[in-house]
PDB file of C-alpha atoms in Angstrom:
ATOM      1  CA  MET A 105      94.264  76.376  90.915  1.00 67.00           C
ATOM      2  CA  PRO A 106      97.810  76.150  89.426  1.00 79.00           C
ATOM      3  CA  ASP A 107      99.251  72.691  88.829  1.00 89.00           C
ATOM      4  CA  ILE A 108     101.910  72.694  91.484  1.00 97.00           C
ATOM      5  CA  HIS A 109     103.654  69.375  91.550  1.00 97.00           C
ATOM      6  CA  GLY A 110     107.188  67.626  91.257  1.00 98.00           C
ATOM      7  CA  ILE A 111     110.394  69.230  92.315  1.00 98.00           C
ATOM      8  CA  ILE A 112     109.603  72.532  94.098  1.00 98.00           C
ATOM      9  CA  ALA A 113     112.958  74.275  94.354  1.00 98.00           C
ATOM     10  CA  TYR A 114     113.956  76.726  96.948  1.00 98.00           C
ATOM     11  CA  PRO A 115     116.575  79.311  95.895  1.00 98.00           C
ATOM     12  CA  VAL A 116     118.905  81.063  98.376  1.00 98.00           C
ATOM     13  CA  THR A 117     118.807  84.776  98.882  1.00 98.00           C
ATOM     14  CA  PRO A 118     122.167  86.306  97.847  1.00 98.00           C
ATOM     15  CA  PHE A 119     122.956  89.496  99.805  1.00 97.00           C
ATOM     16  CA  SER A 120     124.984  92.470  98.423  1.00 92.00           C
ATOM     17  CA  THR A 121     128.603  92.647  99.380  1.00 79.00           C
ATOM     18  CA  ASP A 122     127.916  94.893 102.377  1.00 68.00           C
ATOM     19  CA  ALA A 123     124.965  92.624 103.474  1.00 58.00           C
ATOM     20  CA  ALA A 124     122.785  95.709 103.368  1.00 71.00           C
ATOM     21  CA  GLY A 125     120.410  94.524 100.653  1.00 93.00           C
ATOM     22  CA  ILE A 126     119.694  91.883  97.993  1.00 97.00           C
ATOM     23  CA  ASP A 127     122.002  91.189  95.163  1.00 97.00           C
ATOM     24  CA  THR A 128     119.220  91.146  92.437  1.00 97.00           C
ATOM     25  CA  ALA A 129     121.581  90.283  89.561  1.00 97.00           C
ATOM     26  CA  ARG A 130     122.952  87.186  91.430  1.00 97.00           C
ATOM     27  CA  LEU A 131     119.379  86.189  92.557  1.00 98.00           C
ATOM     28  CA  ALA A 132     118.055  86.294  89.027  1.00 98.00           C
ATOM     29  CA  ALA A 133     120.984  84.122  87.886  1.00 98.00           C
ATOM     30  CA  LEU A 134     120.358  81.514  90.621  1.00 98.00           C
ATOM     31  CA  VAL A 135     116.703  81.319  89.922  1.00 98.00           C
ATOM     32  CA  GLU A 136     117.347  81.084  86.138  1.00 98.00           C
ATOM     33  CA  ARG A 137     119.703  78.260  86.870  1.00 98.00           C
ATOM     34  CA  LEU A 138     117.000  76.277  88.711  1.00 98.00           C
ATOM     35  CA  VAL A 139     114.459  76.942  85.977  1.00 98.00           C
ATOM     36  CA  SER A 140     116.867  75.919  83.204  1.00 98.00           C
ATOM     37  CA  ALA A 141     117.640  72.657  85.227  1.00 98.00           C
ATOM     38  CA  GLY A 142     114.140  71.566  84.712  1.00 98.00           C
ATOM     39  CA  VAL A 143     112.510  71.885  88.132  1.00 98.00           C
ATOM     40  CA  HIS A 144     108.678  72.073  88.283  1.00 98.00           C
ATOM     41  CA  ALA A 145     108.181  75.117  90.469  1.00 98.00           C
ATOM     42  CA  ILE A 146     110.144  77.822  92.331  1.00 98.00           C
ATOM     43  CA  ALA A 147     109.515  78.678  96.007  1.00 98.00           C
ATOM     44  CA  PRO A 148     111.487  81.748  97.087  1.00 98.00           C
ATOM     45  CA  LEU A 149     111.542  82.848 100.771  1.00 98.00           C
ATOM     46  CA  GLY A 150     111.424  79.596 102.586  1.00 90.00           C
ATOM     47  CA  SER A 151     113.898  78.580 105.296  1.00 90.00           C
ATOM     48  CA  THR A 152     116.622  78.314 102.582  1.00 96.00           C
ATOM     49  CA  GLY A 153     115.855  81.881 101.484  1.00 97.00           C
ATOM     50  CA  GLU A 154     116.407  83.289 104.904  1.00 96.00           C
ATOM     51  CA  LEU A 155     112.958  84.838 105.046  1.00 96.00           C
ATOM     52  CA  ALA A 156     113.179  85.372 108.838  1.00 93.00           C
ATOM     53  CA  TYR A 157     116.186  87.686 108.382  1.00 95.00           C
ATOM     54  CA  LEU A 158     114.734  90.027 105.732  1.00 96.00           C
ATOM     55  CA  ASP A 159     113.067  93.403 106.217  1.00 96.00           C
ATOM     56  CA  GLU A 160     110.035  94.347 104.177  1.00 97.00           C
ATOM     57  CA  PRO A 161     111.768  96.167 101.303  1.00 96.00           C
ATOM     58  CA  GLU A 162     114.134  93.115 100.984  1.00 97.00           C
ATOM     59  CA  PHE A 163     111.141  90.717 101.014  1.00 98.00           C
ATOM     60  CA  ASP A 164     109.553  92.810  98.160  1.00 98.00           C
ATOM     61  CA  THR A 165     112.754  92.836  96.071  1.00 97.00           C
ATOM     62  CA  VAL A 166     113.148  89.072  96.310  1.00 98.00           C
ATOM     63  CA  VAL A 167     109.449  88.594  95.246  1.00 98.00           C
ATOM     64  CA  ASP A 168     109.743  90.962  92.320  1.00 98.00           C
ATOM     65  CA  THR A 169     113.040  89.637  91.024  1.00 98.00           C
ATOM     66  CA  THR A 170     112.056  86.014  91.346  1.00 98.00           C
ATOM     67  CA  ILE A 171     108.722  86.369  89.621  1.00 98.00           C
ATOM     68  CA  ALA A 172     110.299  88.520  86.835  1.00 98.00           C
ATOM     69  CA  THR A 173     112.953  86.029  86.192  1.00 98.00           C
ATOM     70  CA  VAL A 174     110.568  82.986  86.185  1.00 98.00           C
ATOM     71  CA  ASP A 175     108.431  85.014  83.715  1.00 98.00           C
ATOM     72  CA  SER A 176     105.409  82.564  84.009  1.00 97.00           C
ATOM     73  CA  ARG A 177     107.348  79.590  82.859  1.00 98.00           C
ATOM     74  CA  LEU A 178     106.735  77.808  86.153  1.00 97.00           C
ATOM     75  CA  PRO A 179     104.504  78.177  89.106  1.00 98.00           C
ATOM     76  CA  VAL A 180     105.981  80.417  91.921  1.00 98.00           C
ATOM     77  CA  VAL A 181     105.023  79.694  95.502  1.00 98.00           C
ATOM     78  CA  VAL A 182     106.221  82.535  97.837  1.00 98.00           C
ATOM     79  CA  GLY A 183     106.911  82.075 101.488  1.00 98.00           C
ATOM     80  CA  VAL A 184     105.211  84.963 103.362  1.00 98.00           C
ATOM     81  CA  SER A 185     105.319  83.836 107.045  1.00 97.00           C
ATOM     82  CA  ASP A 186     105.692  86.214 109.815  1.00 95.00           C
ATOM     83  CA  VAL A 187     104.848  86.338 113.610  1.00 94.00           C
ATOM     84  CA  THR A 188     101.864  88.615 113.132  1.00 96.00           C
ATOM     85  CA  THR A 189      98.805  88.080 111.038  1.00 97.00           C
ATOM     86  CA  ALA A 190      98.743  91.626 109.804  1.00 97.00           C
ATOM     87  CA  LYS A 191     102.354  91.427 108.431  1.00 97.00           C
ATOM     88  CA  THR A 192     101.688  87.996 106.898  1.00 97.00           C
ATOM     89  CA  ILE A 193      98.699  89.403 105.150  1.00 98.00           C
ATOM     90  CA  ARG A 194     100.802  92.386 103.807  1.00 98.00           C
ATOM     91  CA  ARG A 195     103.309  89.957 102.446  1.00 98.00           C
ATOM     92  CA  ALA A 196     100.697  87.708 100.907  1.00 98.00           C
ATOM     93  CA  ARG A 197      99.009  90.496  99.184  1.00 98.00           C
ATOM     94  CA  TYR A 198     102.277  91.814  97.769  1.00 98.00           C
ATOM     95  CA  ALA A 199     103.134  88.397  96.504  1.00 98.00           C
ATOM     96  CA  GLU A 200      99.714  88.030  94.895  1.00 98.00           C
ATOM     97  CA  LYS A 201      99.875  91.494  93.244  1.00 98.00           C
ATOM     98  CA  ALA A 202     103.387  90.642  91.991  1.00 98.00           C
ATOM     99  CA  GLY A 203     102.072  87.586  90.191  1.00 98.00           C
ATOM    100  CA  ALA A 204     102.729  84.671  92.673  1.00 98.00           C
ATOM    101  CA  ASP A 205     100.699  81.497  91.936  1.00 98.00           C
ATOM    102  CA  ALA A 206     100.377  80.644  95.592  1.00 98.00           C
ATOM    103  CA  VAL A 207     101.726  81.544  98.979  1.00 98.00           C
ATOM    104  CA  MET A 208     103.312  79.273 101.699  1.00 98.00           C
ATOM    105  CA  ILE A 209     102.572  80.047 105.317  1.00 98.00           C
ATOM    106  CA  LEU A 210     104.252  78.742 108.373  1.00 95.00           C
ATOM    107  CA  PRO A 211     102.434  79.690 111.682  1.00 94.00           C
ATOM    108  CA  VAL A 212     105.303  81.322 113.510  1.00 87.00           C
ATOM    109  CA  SER A 213     104.677  82.602 117.002  1.00 85.00           C
ATOM    110  CA  TYR A 214     106.409  83.657 120.178  1.00 86.00           C
ATOM    111  CA  TRP A 215     103.451  82.425 122.254  1.00 88.00           C
ATOM    112  CA  LYS A 216     102.260  78.951 121.818  1.00 88.00           C
ATOM    113  CA  LEU A 217      99.196  79.084 119.600  1.00 93.00           C
ATOM    114  CA  THR A 218      95.910  77.306 120.175  1.00 95.00           C
ATOM    115  CA  GLU A 219      94.326  75.486 117.253  1.00 96.00           C
ATOM    116  CA  ARG A 220      91.555  78.070 117.268  1.00 97.00           C
ATOM    117  CA  GLU A 221      94.260  80.848 116.908  1.00 97.00           C
ATOM    118  CA  ILE A 222      96.125  78.899 114.161  1.00 97.00           C
ATOM    119  CA  ALA A 223      92.859  78.451 112.223  1.00 97.00           C
ATOM    120  CA  GLN A 224      91.895  82.084 112.496  1.00 98.00           C
ATOM    121  CA  HIS A 225      95.372  83.109 111.364  1.00 97.00           C
ATOM    122  CA  TYR A 226      94.928  81.144 108.165  1.00 98.00           C
ATOM    123  CA  ARG A 227      91.415  82.268 107.797  1.00 98.00           C
ATOM    124  CA  SER A 228      92.226  85.975 108.033  1.00 98.00           C
ATOM    125  CA  ILE A 229      94.964  85.591 105.493  1.00 98.00           C
ATOM    126  CA  GLY A 230      92.757  83.682 103.231  1.00 98.00           C
ATOM    127  CA  ASP A 231      90.144  86.340 103.351  1.00 97.00           C
ATOM    128  CA  GLY A 232      92.778  88.980 102.373  1.00 97.00           C
ATOM    129  CA  ILE A 233      93.988  87.272  99.185  1.00 98.00           C
ATOM    130  CA  GLY A 234      92.635  85.383  96.163  1.00 98.00           C
ATOM    131  CA  ILE A 235      95.351  82.812  95.533  1.00 98.00           C
ATOM    132  CA  PRO A 236      95.978  79.354  97.091  1.00 98.00           C
ATOM    133  CA  ILE A 237      97.756  78.847 100.375  1.00 98.00           C
ATOM    134  CA  MET A 238     100.096  76.031 101.133  1.00 98.00           C
ATOM    135  CA  ALA A 239      99.872  75.401 104.870  1.00 98.00           C
ATOM    136  CA  TYR A 240     103.450  74.651 106.063  1.00 97.00           C
ATOM    137  CA  ASN A 241     103.861  72.495 109.086  1.00 96.00           C
ATOM    138  CA  ASN A 242     107.511  72.577 110.459  1.00 94.00           C
ATOM    139  CA  PRO A 243     107.547  72.639 114.302  1.00 91.00           C
ATOM    140  CA  ALA A 244     111.250  72.374 114.310  1.00 86.00           C
ATOM    141  CA  THR A 245     111.603  75.986 113.050  1.00 85.00           C
ATOM    142  CA  SER A 246     108.205  77.563 113.916  1.00 86.00           C
ATOM    143  CA  GLY A 247     107.557  76.045 117.378  1.00 85.00           C
ATOM    144  CA  VAL A 248     104.042  75.357 116.250  1.00 89.00           C
ATOM    145  CA  ASP A 249     102.863  71.836 115.369  1.00 92.00           C
ATOM    146  CA  MET A 250      99.697  71.410 113.324  1.00 96.00           C
ATOM    147  CA  ARG A 251      98.047  68.012 113.677  1.00 97.00           C
ATOM    148  CA  PRO A 252      96.739  66.382 110.437  1.00 97.00           C
ATOM    149  CA  GLU A 253      93.153  66.700 111.856  1.00 98.00           C
ATOM    150  CA  LEU A 254      93.627  70.466 112.003  1.00 98.00           C
ATOM    151  CA  LEU A 255      95.129  70.727 108.610  1.00 98.00           C
ATOM    152  CA  VAL A 256      92.266  68.783 107.056  1.00 98.00           C
ATOM    153  CA  GLU A 257      89.743  70.845 108.981  1.00 98.00           C
ATOM    154  CA  MET A 258      91.225  74.076 107.597  1.00 98.00           C
ATOM    155  CA  PHE A 259      91.288  72.543 104.095  1.00 98.00           C
ATOM    156  CA  GLU A 260      87.608  71.850 104.510  1.00 98.00           C
ATOM    157  CA  THR A 261      86.589  75.251 106.008  1.00 98.00           C
ATOM    158  CA  ILE A 262      88.986  77.895 104.543  1.00 97.00           C
ATOM    159  CA  ASP A 263      88.637  78.115 100.730  1.00 94.00           C
ATOM    160  CA  ASN A 264      92.308  79.289 100.042  1.00 96.00           C
ATOM    161  CA  VAL A 265      93.990  76.426 101.979  1.00 98.00           C
ATOM    162  CA  THR A 266      94.282  74.023  99.282  1.00 98.00           C
ATOM    163  CA  MET A 267      97.700  72.132  99.948  1.00 98.00           C
ATOM    164  CA  VAL A 268     100.043  71.176 102.779  1.00 98.00           C
ATOM    165  CA  LYS A 269     103.734  70.934 103.114  1.00 97.00           C
ATOM    166  CA  GLU A 270     104.550  68.460 105.845  1.00 97.00           C
ATOM    167  CA  SER A 271     108.116  68.773 107.261  1.00 96.00           C
ATOM    168  CA  THR A 272     108.077  66.849 110.505  1.00 95.00           C
ATOM    169  CA  GLY A 273     109.688  63.756 108.960  1.00 93.00           C
ATOM    170  CA  ASP A 274     106.827  61.618 110.173  1.00 95.00           C
ATOM    171  CA  LEU A 275     105.377  59.632 107.236  1.00 96.00           C
ATOM    172  CA  SER A 276     102.331  58.650 109.163  1.00 97.00           C
ATOM    173  CA  ARG A 277     101.208  62.196 109.226  1.00 96.00           C
ATOM    174  CA  MET A 278     101.159  62.376 105.405  1.00 97.00           C
ATOM    175  CA  GLU A 279      99.274  59.114 105.381  1.00 97.00           C
ATOM    176  CA  ARG A 280      96.826  60.460 108.006  1.00 97.00           C
ATOM    177  CA  ILE A 281      96.255  63.654 105.811  1.00 97.00           C
ATOM    178  CA  ALA A 282      95.421  61.397 102.871  1.00 97.00           C
ATOM    179  CA  GLU A 283      93.062  59.198 104.972  1.00 97.00           C
ATOM    180  CA  LEU A 284      91.196  62.049 106.492  1.00 98.00           C
ATOM    181  CA  SER A 285      90.699  64.042 103.435  1.00 97.00           C
ATOM    182  CA  GLY A 286      89.880  61.021 101.309  1.00 97.00           C
ATOM    183  CA  GLY A 287      92.798  61.805  99.157  1.00 97.00           C
ATOM    184  CA  ARG A 288      91.573  65.284  98.284  1.00 97.00           C
ATOM    185  CA  LEU A 289      94.170  67.312 100.116  1.00 98.00           C
ATOM    186  CA  PRO A 290      97.477  67.404  98.211  1.00 97.00           C
ATOM    187  CA  PHE A 291     100.488  67.049 100.536  1.00 97.00           C
ATOM    188  CA  TYR A 292     104.072  67.899  99.662  1.00 98.00           C
ATOM    189  CA  ASN A 293     107.190  66.510 101.369  1.00 97.00           C
ATOM    190  CA  GLY A 294     109.376  69.102 103.189  1.00 96.00           C
ATOM    191  CA  SER A 295     111.629  66.574 104.884  1.00 96.00           C
ATOM    192  CA  ASN A 296     114.631  65.845 102.498  1.00 96.00           C
ATOM    193  CA  PRO A 297     115.710  62.491 104.025  1.00 95.00           C
ATOM    194  CA  LEU A 298     112.076  61.265 103.845  1.00 97.00           C
ATOM    195  CA  VAL A 299     111.611  62.021 100.198  1.00 98.00           C
ATOM    196  CA  LEU A 300     111.446  58.542  98.761  1.00 98.00           C
ATOM    197  CA  ASP A 301     108.926  57.213 101.285  1.00 98.00           C
ATOM    198  CA  ALA A 302     106.873  60.368 100.838  1.00 98.00           C
ATOM    199  CA  LEU A 303     106.673  60.109  97.156  1.00 98.00           C
ATOM    200  CA  ARG A 304     105.784  56.407  97.387  1.00 97.00           C
ATOM    201  CA  ALA A 305     103.039  57.424  99.751  1.00 96.00           C
ATOM    202  CA  GLY A 306     101.437  59.802  97.246  1.00 97.00           C
ATOM    203  CA  ALA A 307     103.163  63.178  97.879  1.00 98.00           C
ATOM    204  CA  SER A 308     102.306  65.573  95.113  1.00 98.00           C
ATOM    205  CA  GLY A 309     105.816  66.948  95.128  1.00 98.00           C
ATOM    206  CA  TRP A 310     109.124  67.470  97.033  1.00 98.00           C
ATOM    207  CA  CYS A 311     109.849  70.988  98.444  1.00 98.00           C
ATOM    208  CA  THR A 312     113.608  71.147  98.516  1.00 98.00           C
ATOM    209  CA  ALA A 313     116.833  73.161  98.290  1.00 98.00           C
ATOM    210  CA  ALA A 314     118.810  70.251  96.959  1.00 98.00           C
ATOM    211  CA  PRO A 315     118.362  71.146  93.226  1.00 98.00           C
ATOM    212  CA  ASN A 316     120.635  74.036  93.924  1.00 98.00           C
ATOM    213  CA  LEU A 317     123.426  71.586  94.170  1.00 98.00           C
ATOM    214  CA  ARG A 318     122.328  68.423  92.363  1.00 98.00           C
ATOM    215  CA  PRO A 319     119.085  69.127  90.346  1.00 98.00           C
ATOM    216  CA  GLN A 320     119.141  66.222  87.857  1.00 98.00           C
ATOM    217  CA  PRO A 321     119.160  63.412  90.442  1.00 98.00           C
ATOM    218  CA  CYS A 322     116.253  65.129  92.265  1.00 98.00           C
ATOM    219  CA  ILE A 323     114.224  65.300  89.058  1.00 98.00           C
ATOM    220  CA  ASP A 324     115.119  61.827  88.023  1.00 98.00           C
ATOM    221  CA  LEU A 325     114.027  60.477  91.474  1.00 98.00           C
ATOM    222  CA  TYR A 326     110.613  62.125  91.220  1.00 98.00           C
ATOM    223  CA  ASP A 327     110.189  60.878  87.611  1.00 98.00           C
ATOM    224  CA  ALA A 328     111.133  57.335  88.636  1.00 98.00           C
ATOM    225  CA  VAL A 329     108.607  57.149  91.378  1.00 98.00           C
ATOM    226  CA  ARG A 330     105.889  58.546  89.049  1.00 97.00           C
ATOM    227  CA  ALA A 331     106.881  55.933  86.461  1.00 98.00           C
ATOM    228  CA  GLY A 332     106.645  53.151  89.052  1.00 97.00           C
ATOM    229  CA  ASP A 333     110.362  52.297  88.699  1.00 98.00           C
ATOM    230  CA  LEU A 334     111.042  51.982  92.432  1.00 97.00           C
ATOM    231  CA  ASP A 335     114.297  50.111  91.902  1.00 98.00           C
ATOM    232  CA  LYS A 336     115.749  53.062  90.035  1.00 98.00           C
ATOM    233  CA  ALA A 337     114.230  55.459  92.546  1.00 98.00           C
ATOM    234  CA  GLN A 338     116.024  53.622  95.344  1.00 98.00           C
ATOM    235  CA  VAL A 339     119.406  53.860  93.642  1.00 98.00           C
ATOM    236  CA  LEU A 340     118.958  57.553  93.157  1.00 98.00           C
ATOM    237  CA  TYR A 341     117.809  58.106  96.635  1.00 98.00           C
ATOM    238  CA  ASP A 342     120.718  56.143  98.082  1.00 98.00           C
ATOM    239  CA  ASP A 343     123.108  58.358  96.110  1.00 97.00           C
ATOM    240  CA  LEU A 344     121.396  61.535  97.279  1.00 98.00           C
ATOM    241  CA  LYS A 345     120.790  60.652 100.784  1.00 98.00           C
ATOM    242  CA  PRO A 346     124.205  61.692 102.326  1.00 98.00           C
ATOM    243  CA  LEU A 347     123.815  65.104 100.656  1.00 98.00           C
ATOM    244  CA  LEU A 348     120.227  65.630 101.932  1.00 98.00           C
ATOM    245  CA  GLU A 349     121.245  64.627 105.420  1.00 97.00           C
ATOM    246  CA  PHE A 350     124.176  66.884 105.391  1.00 98.00           C
ATOM    247  CA  ILE A 351     122.368  70.068 104.210  1.00 98.00           C
ATOM    248  CA  VAL A 352     119.545  69.682 106.715  1.00 96.00           C
ATOM    249  CA  ALA A 353     121.936  69.006 109.676  1.00 96.00           C
ATOM    250  CA  GLY A 354     124.150  71.887 108.755  1.00 97.00           C
ATOM    251  CA  GLY A 355     121.369  74.368 108.067  1.00 96.00           C
ATOM    252  CA  LEU A 356     120.050  74.904 104.541  1.00 97.00           C
ATOM    253  CA  ALA A 357     121.130  78.379 103.897  1.00 97.00           C
ATOM    254  CA  THR A 358     124.573  77.776 105.356  1.00 98.00           C
ATOM    255  CA  THR A 359     125.204  74.590 103.485  1.00 98.00           C
ATOM    256  CA  VAL A 360     123.502  75.422 100.143  1.00 98.00           C
ATOM    257  CA  LYS A 361     125.393  78.747  99.870  1.00 98.00           C
ATOM    258  CA  ALA A 362     128.720  76.897 100.601  1.00 98.00           C
ATOM    259  CA  GLY A 363     127.871  74.250  98.095  1.00 98.00           C
ATOM    260  CA  LEU A 364     127.119  76.756  95.341  1.00 98.00           C
ATOM    261  CA  GLU A 365     130.458  78.391  95.972  1.00 98.00           C
ATOM    262  CA  LEU A 366     132.163  75.055  95.685  1.00 98.00           C
ATOM    263  CA  LEU A 367     130.444  74.472  92.333  1.00 98.00           C
ATOM    264  CA  GLY A 368     131.666  77.811  91.073  1.00 97.00           C
ATOM    265  CA  VAL A 369     128.293  79.594  91.521  1.00 97.00           C
ATOM    266  CA  PRO A 370     128.991  82.217  94.331  1.00 94.00           C
ATOM    267  CA  ALA A 371     125.896  83.011  96.337  1.00 96.00           C
ATOM    268  CA  GLY A 372     127.589  84.870  99.246  1.00 96.00           C
ATOM    269  CA  ASP A 373     127.359  84.201 102.936  1.00 96.00           C
ATOM    270  CA  PRO A 374     124.294  83.676 105.057  1.00 96.00           C
ATOM    271  CA  ARG A 375     123.141  86.654 107.108  1.00 95.00           C
ATOM    272  CA  PRO A 376     124.184  86.842 110.740  1.00 94.00           C
ATOM    273  CA  PRO A 377     123.453  85.302 113.299  1.00 96.00           C
ATOM    274  CA  LEU A 378     124.049  82.478 110.679  1.00 96.00           C
ATOM    275  CA  LEU A 379     127.716  81.906 109.864  1.00 97.00           C
ATOM    276  CA  PRO A 380     129.411  80.472 106.718  1.00 97.00           C
ATOM    277  CA  LEU A 381     130.201  76.844 106.708  1.00 98.00           C
ATOM    278  CA  ASP A 382     133.492  76.047 108.442  1.00 98.00           C
ATOM    279  CA  ASP A 383     136.416  74.408 106.696  1.00 98.00           C
ATOM    280  CA  ALA A 384     135.752  71.042 107.971  1.00 98.00           C
ATOM    281  CA  GLY A 385     132.147  71.182 106.715  1.00 98.00           C
ATOM    282  CA  ARG A 386     133.201  72.497 103.359  1.00 98.00           C
ATOM    283  CA  ALA A 387     135.634  69.589 102.939  1.00 98.00           C
ATOM    284  CA  GLN A 388     132.793  67.178 103.738  1.00 98.00           C
ATOM    285  CA  LEU A 389     130.440  68.857 101.510  1.00 98.00           C
ATOM    286  CA  GLN A 390     133.034  68.911  98.646  1.00 98.00           C
ATOM    287  CA  ASP A 391     132.991  65.155  98.672  1.00 97.00           C
ATOM    288  CA  LEU A 392     129.145  65.064  98.339  1.00 97.00           C
ATOM    289  CA  LEU A 393     129.084  67.274  95.275  1.00 96.00           C
ATOM    290  CA  PRO A 394     129.638  66.295  91.516  1.00 88.00           C
ATOM    291  CA  ALA A 395     133.172  66.418  90.402  1.00 77.00           C
TER     292      ALA A 395
END
């Protein structure tokens, strides 16, 4: 199993000027920027990458471009979620063949899924690939909430389910995962404002879009907690917190793309129905970015 830890950075997906495809040159530059900044892993095609708004050729293009740019320097965890099991398996297989180190799966569904259906969804995908699965719990976007008990049960019964990204913002869930698994199931924080508490509680890493805008403080925060320097970690967190809260509240793709443009690194607009950040939001975001 690859060593996936630390700051797991989520790049945005830049679209071509007519929004009809992926701007691969710009995507490669954005990924290289994160790698050069010193993050510990790259995770394309999460919420920040606008996975829900891509067609299959675009998905494949983002996977190929990202993995080629990273060039084995860091682990790559590809988001492959879709509403059907079959389409998720296709995406997971494509990511594996392209060279991904792991896939991240959010159980998205129009119908409310039972826990039996959720487990079978992951089991079927696991049977179709040979790389690890990060089970991603984010009911705010997926409409599906996976209890810690279910996540640990899948970890114990589905070989490929080897880690969990918890994004509910409920620290007790992470603590419960650790308790039920005897500390064997690695969990990763996906709630930006909760990062300090999550790392203190033993999170193996922080899955975040924030390094697109302020990479070094994110890395320093992780390193400070690992070194046991909680006073330094608190200072770093207090400095980052307004930005973390802003990008979550304003929508990650919308705010991060606006922030990159304000930093002189154009990444284009989000894809409709998402809209670019308005003038008031841009002014507020400007105050949260480095001079």
